[in-house]
Amino acid sequence: MTSYNLPNARAVFIHDNLDDLSLAVAQRIAGLAAQAIAAHGIFHVALAGGETPRRCYEKLRDLAIDWAHVQIYFGDERCLPVGDSQRNDRMAFDTLLKHVAIPSASIHAIPAELGAREAAARYAAVLADIERLDLVLLGMGEDGHTASLFPDNPAAASAAPVVAVFDAPKPPAERVSLGMRTLNAARCKIFLISGAGKRGALEQMASGKLLPAAHVAAAEWHLDRAALPA
């Protein structure tokens, strides 16, 4: 299979394996950063958590990017103590941010250790200072969730720019996520999808089921062959 159709997608790219996918997306990020910095002097990007983005970040740290003009945000965060190994910002720091010359003031962590409601309110104030994100990186769970917007959870339908998430079906139950409105407002949205565990959700979306990931409009989807439905 050389192509795959997903409703609402701007484009779908198929890569032979996770390594190829990770390098292609890393190169795409570097290109978008250069374009944004040339156009308005700064690149605002929200990072994703998860194993697939981890590989991409390892590739990204070796590419030529003007990190002094990059502002880092996060698509979601688990309500865990600062420095916890399960936090998305910790993974991003360990795999990417501590390896590049980015000022610490340019890394905008979600203060999820304060609890979901307080953290969501504070992060909404941070995002209010920018027009919109240049890029949002996204993963997708086996249930079709993206960021921390889960199927049948009220947060997925919220119009708030940043949402408090409770009763998430995977631990921890309390989280903070960029809202769907903020995700869709980004200039570019890129999904990184790897592994056979994602086939079911992709099949459902291809047949028209509106899982949370399918509500992200005009995104680029990067899939490896293991994720493709038979």
mmCIF file of N, CA and C in Angstrom, residues 104-194:
data_model
loop_
_atom_site.group_PDB
_atom_site.id
_atom_site.type_symbol
_atom_site.label_atom_id
_atom_site.label_comp_id
_atom_site.label_asym_id
_atom_site.label_seq_id
_atom_site.Cartn_x
_atom_site.Cartn_y
_atom_site.Cartn_z
ATOM 1 N N SER A 104 16.312 28.203 28.833
ATOM 2 C CA SER A 104 15.292 27.587 29.688
ATOM 3 C C SER A 104 14.007 28.409 29.712
ATOM 4 N N ALA A 105 14.123 29.721 29.536
ATOM 5 C CA ALA A 105 12.939 30.582 29.534
ATOM 6 C C ALA A 105 12.065 30.364 28.306
ATOM 7 N N SER A 106 12.594 29.669 27.314
ATOM 8 C CA SER A 106 11.835 29.394 26.092
ATOM 9 C C SER A 106 11.081 28.069 26.157
ATOM 10 N N ILE A 107 11.171 27.381 27.280
ATOM 11 C CA ILE A 107 10.478 26.104 27.463
ATOM 12 C C ILE A 107 9.307 26.331 28.415
ATOM 13 N N HIS A 108 8.099 26.194 27.900
ATOM 14 C CA HIS A 108 6.893 26.518 28.657
ATOM 15 C C HIS A 108 6.191 25.228 29.084
ATOM 16 N N ALA A 109 6.603 24.706 30.221
ATOM 17 C CA ALA A 109 5.994 23.481 30.737
ATOM 18 C C ALA A 109 4.589 23.773 31.261
ATOM 19 N N ILE A 110 3.714 22.788 31.148
ATOM 20 C CA ILE A 110 2.387 22.885 31.759
ATOM 21 C C ILE A 110 2.541 22.604 33.257
ATOM 22 N N PRO A 111 2.090 23.503 34.130
ATOM 23 C CA PRO A 111 2.278 23.290 35.571
ATOM 24 C C PRO A 111 1.275 22.291 36.147
ATOM 25 N N ALA A 112 1.283 21.089 35.589
ATOM 26 C CA ALA A 112 0.268 20.090 35.931
ATOM 27 C C ALA A 112 0.366 19.611 37.370
ATOM 28 N N GLU A 113 1.498 19.846 37.997
ATOM 29 C CA GLU A 113 1.650 19.470 39.408
ATOM 30 C C GLU A 113 0.708 20.257 40.312
ATOM 31 N N LEU A 114 0.125 21.349 39.794
ATOM 32 C CA LEU A 114 -0.812 22.170 40.564
ATOM 33 C C LEU A 114 -2.230 21.623 40.533
ATOM 34 N N GLY A 115 -2.464 20.582 39.757
ATOM 35 C CA GLY A 115 -3.814 20.072 39.548
ATOM 36 C C GLY A 115 -4.359 20.555 38.221
ATOM 37 N N ALA A 116 -5.296 19.810 37.669
ATOM 38 C CA ALA A 116 -5.738 20.053 36.296
ATOM 39 C C ALA A 116 -6.375 21.427 36.100
ATOM 40 N N ARG A 117 -7.258 21.832 36.996
ATOM 41 C CA ARG A 117 -7.963 23.103 36.778
ATOM 42 C C ARG A 117 -7.018 24.299 36.863
ATOM 43 N N GLU A 118 -6.211 24.344 37.896
ATOM 44 C CA GLU A 118 -5.287 25.467 38.062
ATOM 45 C C GLU A 118 -4.271 25.501 36.925
ATOM 46 N N ALA A 119 -3.757 24.341 36.558
ATOM 47 C CA ALA A 119 -2.763 24.282 35.486
ATOM 48 C C ALA A 119 -3.358 24.711 34.154
ATOM 49 N N ALA A 120 -4.583 24.285 33.877
ATOM 50 C CA ALA A 120 -5.228 24.666 32.618
ATOM 51 C C ALA A 120 -5.417 26.176 32.540
ATOM 52 N N ALA A 121 -5.840 26.786 33.633
ATOM 53 C CA ALA A 121 -6.039 28.236 33.650
ATOM 54 C C ALA A 121 -4.722 28.972 33.441
ATOM 55 N N ARG A 122 -3.677 28.521 34.099
ATOM 56 C CA ARG A 122 -2.377 29.190 33.959
ATOM 57 C C ARG A 122 -1.809 29.010 32.553
ATOM 58 N N TYR A 123 -1.983 27.833 31.981
ATOM 59 C CA TYR A 123 -1.415 27.608 30.646
ATOM 60 C C TYR A 123 -2.203 28.361 29.581
ATOM 61 N N ALA A 124 -3.494 28.514 29.779
ATOM 62 C CA ALA A 124 -4.287 29.328 28.858
ATOM 63 C C ALA A 124 -3.772 30.762 28.842
ATOM 64 N N ALA A 125 -3.365 31.270 29.996
ATOM 65 C CA ALA A 125 -2.810 32.625 30.062
ATOM 66 C C ALA A 125 -1.486 32.712 29.318
ATOM 67 N N VAL A 126 -0.671 31.666 29.395
ATOM 68 C CA VAL A 126 0.593 31.636 28.646
ATOM 69 C C VAL A 126 0.320 31.679 27.149
ATOM 70 N N LEU A 127 -0.612 30.859 26.691
ATOM 71 C CA LEU A 127 -0.908 30.793 25.257
ATOM 72 C C LEU A 127 -1.597 32.053 24.750
ATOM 73 N N ALA A 128 -2.252 32.784 25.636
ATOM 74 C CA ALA A 128 -2.927 34.015 25.220
ATOM 75 C C ALA A 128 -1.943 35.064 24.724
ATOM 76 N N ASP A 129 -0.677 34.910 25.064
ATOM 77 C CA ASP A 129 0.341 35.878 24.651
ATOM 78 C C ASP A 129 0.800 35.681 23.211
ATOM 79 N N ILE A 130 0.394 34.575 22.577
ATOM 80 C CA ILE A 130 0.792 34.348 21.187
ATOM 81 C C ILE A 130 -0.450 34.260 20.306
ATOM 82 N N GLU A 131 -0.275 34.617 19.032
ATOM 83 C CA GLU A 131 -1.414 34.588 18.109
ATOM 84 C C GLU A 131 -1.926 33.163 17.931
ATOM 85 N N ARG A 132 -1.027 32.261 17.590
ATOM 86 C CA ARG A 132 -1.344 30.840 17.475
ATOM 87 C C ARG A 132 -0.033 30.076 17.345
ATOM 88 N N LEU A 133 -0.096 28.797 17.551
ATOM 89 C CA LEU A 133 1.086 27.958 17.418
ATOM 90 C C LEU A 133 1.433 27.756 15.948
ATOM 91 N N ASP A 134 2.724 27.722 15.656
ATOM 92 C CA ASP A 134 3.148 27.424 14.288
ATOM 93 C C ASP A 134 3.003 25.940 13.977
ATOM 94 N N LEU A 135 3.226 25.107 14.976
ATOM 95 C CA LEU A 135 3.184 23.658 14.777
ATOM 96 C C LEU A 135 2.742 22.970 16.058
ATOM 97 N N VAL A 136 1.860 21.989 15.887
ATOM 98 C CA VAL A 136 1.508 21.079 16.972
ATOM 99 C C VAL A 136 1.859 19.666 16.518
ATOM 100 N N LEU A 137 2.671 18.985 17.309
ATOM 101 C CA LEU A 137 2.965 17.572 17.070
ATOM 102 C C LEU A 137 1.991 16.733 17.881
ATOM 103 N N LEU A 138 1.484 15.677 17.258
ATOM 104 C CA LEU A 138 0.447 14.870 17.890
ATOM 105 C C LEU A 138 0.715 13.385 17.705
ATOM 106 N N GLY A 139 0.387 12.632 18.701
ATOM 107 C CA GLY A 139 0.332 11.189 18.579
ATOM 108 C C GLY A 139 -1.122 10.757 18.616
ATOM 109 N N MET A 140 -1.348 9.466 18.597
ATOM 110 C CA MET A 140 -2.706 8.929 18.712
ATOM 111 C C MET A 140 -2.662 7.613 19.480
ATOM 112 N N GLY A 141 -3.559 7.461 20.428
ATOM 113 C CA GLY A 141 -3.648 6.216 21.168
ATOM 114 C C GLY A 141 -4.448 5.171 20.418
ATOM 115 N N GLU A 142 -4.433 3.963 20.928
ATOM 116 C CA GLU A 142 -5.162 2.874 20.285
ATOM 117 C C GLU A 142 -6.665 3.106 20.292
ATOM 118 N N ASP A 143 -7.145 3.971 21.190
ATOM 119 C CA ASP A 143 -8.569 4.309 21.245
ATOM 120 C C ASP A 143 -8.907 5.536 20.410
ATOM 121 N N GLY A 144 -7.920 6.096 19.716
ATOM 122 C CA GLY A 144 -8.159 7.273 18.887
ATOM 123 C C GLY A 144 -8.024 8.588 19.623
ATOM 124 N N HIS A 145 -7.536 8.564 20.860
ATOM 125 C CA HIS A 145 -7.347 9.842 21.552
ATOM 126 C C HIS A 145 -6.100 10.538 21.019
ATOM 127 N N THR A 146 -6.084 11.848 21.149
ATOM 128 C CA THR A 146 -4.892 12.623 20.820
ATOM 129 C C THR A 146 -4.701 13.686 21.886
ATOM 130 N N ALA A 147 -3.434 14.094 22.116
ATOM 131 C CA ALA A 147 -3.102 14.877 23.315
ATOM 132 C C ALA A 147 -3.707 14.108 24.497
ATOM 133 N N SER A 148 -4.496 14.770 25.341
ATOM 134 C CA SER A 148 -5.239 14.024 26.368
ATOM 135 C C SER A 148 -6.738 14.217 26.169
ATOM 136 N N LEU A 149 -7.146 14.217 24.900
ATOM 137 C CA LEU A 149 -8.560 14.317 24.535
ATOM 138 C C LEU A 149 -9.044 12.919 24.176
ATOM 139 N N PHE A 150 -9.800 12.305 25.101
ATOM 140 C CA PHE A 150 -10.203 10.910 24.977
ATOM 141 C C PHE A 150 -11.635 10.782 24.477
ATOM 142 N N PRO A 151 -11.938 9.674 23.790
ATOM 143 C CA PRO A 151 -13.325 9.443 23.356
ATOM 144 C C PRO A 151 -14.290 9.475 24.546
ATOM 145 N N ASP A 152 -15.419 10.131 24.339
ATOM 146 C CA ASP A 152 -16.501 10.174 25.331
ATOM 147 C C ASP A 152 -16.123 10.898 26.620
ATOM 148 N N ASN A 153 -15.037 11.643 26.602
ATOM 149 C CA ASN A 153 -14.669 12.458 27.754
ATOM 150 C C ASN A 153 -15.072 13.899 27.462
ATOM 151 N N PRO A 154 -15.720 14.599 28.382
ATOM 152 C CA PRO A 154 -16.183 15.966 28.110
ATOM 153 C C PRO A 154 -15.090 16.911 27.636
ATOM 154 N N ALA A 155 -13.856 16.687 28.044
ATOM 155 C CA ALA A 155 -12.769 17.582 27.645
ATOM 156 C C ALA A 155 -12.595 17.625 26.138
ATOM 157 N N ALA A 156 -12.896 16.524 25.451
ATOM 158 C CA ALA A 156 -12.704 16.469 24.000
ATOM 159 C C ALA A 156 -13.631 17.428 23.268
ATOM 160 N N ALA A 157 -14.771 17.756 23.876
ATOM 161 C CA ALA A 157 -15.746 18.644 23.237
ATOM 162 C C ALA A 157 -15.675 20.068 23.768
ATOM 163 N N SER A 158 -14.767 20.330 24.683
ATOM 164 C CA SER A 158 -14.671 21.658 25.281
ATOM 165 C C SER A 158 -14.162 22.685 24.280
ATOM 166 N N ALA A 159 -14.698 23.895 24.371
ATOM 167 C CA ALA A 159 -14.237 24.993 23.518
ATOM 168 C C ALA A 159 -13.118 25.795 24.171
ATOM 169 N N ALA A 160 -12.697 25.409 25.363
ATOM 170 C CA ALA A 160 -11.640 26.138 26.066
ATOM 171 C C ALA A 160 -10.298 25.952 25.363
ATOM 172 N N PRO A 161 -9.423 26.948 25.409
ATOM 173 C CA PRO A 161 -8.114 26.806 24.758
ATOM 174 C C PRO A 161 -7.245 25.736 25.404
ATOM 175 N N VAL A 162 -7.349 25.599 26.719
ATOM 176 C CA VAL A 162 -6.650 24.551 27.470
ATOM 177 C C VAL A 162 -7.676 23.931 28.407
ATOM 178 N N VAL A 163 -7.712 22.615 28.478
ATOM 179 C CA VAL A 163 -8.775 21.957 29.228
ATOM 180 C C VAL A 163 -8.213 21.095 30.356
ATOM 181 N N ALA A 164 -8.941 21.080 31.458
ATOM 182 C CA ALA A 164 -8.670 20.151 32.554
ATOM 183 C C ALA A 164 -9.339 18.830 32.212
ATOM 184 N N VAL A 165 -8.596 17.755 32.341
ATOM 185 C CA VAL A 165 -9.100 16.424 31.994
ATOM 186 C C VAL A 165 -9.191 15.584 33.263
ATOM 187 N N PHE A 166 -10.375 15.019 33.486
ATOM 188 C CA PHE A 166 -10.586 14.126 34.619
ATOM 189 C C PHE A 166 -11.096 12.782 34.110
ATOM 190 N N ASP A 167 -10.898 11.758 34.900
ATOM 191 C CA ASP A 167 -11.391 10.414 34.563
ATOM 192 C C ASP A 167 -10.837 9.904 33.241
ATOM 193 N N ALA A 168 -9.591 10.221 32.938
ATOM 194 C CA ALA A 168 -8.956 9.651 31.744
ATOM 195 C C ALA A 168 -8.910 8.129 31.893
ATOM 196 N N PRO A 169 -9.117 7.390 30.804
ATOM 197 C CA PRO A 169 -9.170 5.931 30.901
ATOM 198 C C PRO A 169 -7.822 5.257 31.109
ATOM 199 N N LYS A 170 -6.744 6.021 31.032
ATOM 200 C CA LYS A 170 -5.423 5.465 31.331
ATOM 201 C C LYS A 170 -4.757 6.362 32.362
ATOM 202 N N PRO A 171 -3.974 5.800 33.257
ATOM 203 C CA PRO A 171 -3.397 6.600 34.341
ATOM 204 C C PRO A 171 -2.324 7.558 33.848
ATOM 205 N N PRO A 172 -2.192 8.704 34.558
ATOM 206 C CA PRO A 172 -3.070 9.134 35.637
ATOM 207 C C PRO A 172 -4.393 9.673 35.106
ATOM 208 N N ALA A 173 -5.416 9.602 35.915
ATOM 209 C CA ALA A 173 -6.756 9.996 35.467
ATOM 210 C C ALA A 173 -6.895 11.501 35.295
ATOM 211 N N GLU A 174 -6.030 12.264 35.965
ATOM 212 C CA GLU A 174 -6.101 13.728 35.905
ATOM 213 C C GLU A 174 -4.970 14.254 35.033
ATOM 214 N N ARG A 175 -5.352 15.087 34.052
ATOM 215 C CA ARG A 175 -4.399 15.589 33.066
ATOM 216 C C ARG A 175 -4.775 17.006 32.648
ATOM 217 N N VAL A 176 -3.924 17.598 31.828
ATOM 218 C CA VAL A 176 -4.179 18.901 31.208
ATOM 219 C C VAL A 176 -3.882 18.754 29.725
ATOM 220 N N SER A 177 -4.724 19.343 28.882
ATOM 221 C CA SER A 177 -4.534 19.205 27.435
ATOM 222 C C SER A 177 -4.863 20.508 26.723
ATOM 223 N N LEU A 178 -4.141 20.767 25.652
ATOM 224 C CA LEU A 178 -4.614 21.807 24.742
ATOM 225 C C LEU A 178 -5.982 21.381 24.242
ATOM 226 N N GLY A 179 -6.891 22.328 24.137
ATOM 227 C CA GLY A 179 -8.221 22.022 23.638
ATOM 228 C C GLY A 179 -8.225 21.875 22.121
ATOM 229 N N MET A 180 -9.291 21.282 21.613
ATOM 230 C CA MET A 180 -9.387 21.058 20.174
ATOM 231 C C MET A 180 -9.318 22.369 19.397
ATOM 232 N N ARG A 181 -9.867 23.423 19.966
ATOM 233 C CA ARG A 181 -9.818 24.726 19.289
ATOM 234 C C ARG A 181 -8.381 25.187 19.098
ATOM 235 N N THR A 182 -7.557 25.019 20.110
ATOM 236 C CA THR A 182 -6.151 25.420 20.021
ATOM 237 C C THR A 182 -5.396 24.543 19.035
ATOM 238 N N LEU A 183 -5.652 23.240 19.073
ATOM 239 C CA LEU A 183 -4.997 22.339 18.119
ATOM 240 C C LEU A 183 -5.326 22.741 16.688
ATOM 241 N N ASN A 184 -6.591 22.980 16.418
ATOM 242 C CA ASN A 184 -6.998 23.301 15.048
ATOM 243 C C ASN A 184 -6.541 24.675 14.595
ATOM 244 N N ALA A 185 -6.282 25.568 15.533
ATOM 245 C CA ALA A 185 -5.825 26.913 15.161
ATOM 246 C C ALA A 185 -4.365 26.939 14.738
ATOM 247 N N ALA A 186 -3.603 25.904 15.058
ATOM 248 C CA ALA A 186 -2.177 25.888 14.715
ATOM 249 C C ALA A 186 -1.979 25.954 13.206
ATOM 250 N N ARG A 187 -0.918 26.610 12.797
ATOM 251 C CA ARG A 187 -0.636 26.725 11.368
ATOM 252 C C ARG A 187 -0.395 25.361 10.726
ATOM 253 N N CYS A 188 0.217 24.461 11.467
ATOM 254 C CA CYS A 188 0.488 23.122 10.942
ATOM 255 C C CYS A 188 0.271 22.110 12.061
ATOM 256 N N LYS A 189 -0.356 20.995 11.724
ATOM 257 C CA LYS A 189 -0.563 19.893 12.663
ATOM 258 C C LYS A 189 0.043 18.640 12.054
ATOM 259 N N ILE A 190 0.866 17.927 12.811
ATOM 260 C CA ILE A 190 1.518 16.714 12.309
ATOM 261 C C ILE A 190 1.277 15.568 13.284
ATOM 262 N N PHE A 191 0.691 14.484 12.770
ATOM 263 C CA PHE A 191 0.525 13.252 13.539
ATOM 264 C C PHE A 191 1.668 12.294 13.231
ATOM 265 N N LEU A 192 2.168 11.635 14.272
ATOM 266 C CA LEU A 192 3.166 10.573 14.134
ATOM 267 C C LEU A 192 2.519 9.282 14.634
ATOM 268 N N ILE A 193 2.317 8.319 13.737
ATOM 269 C CA ILE A 193 1.560 7.112 14.061
ATOM 270 C C ILE A 193 2.385 5.889 13.695
ATOM 271 N N SER A 194 2.643 5.040 14.685
ATOM 272 C CA SER A 194 3.499 3.878 14.459
ATOM 273 C C SER A 194 2.940 2.656 15.175
#
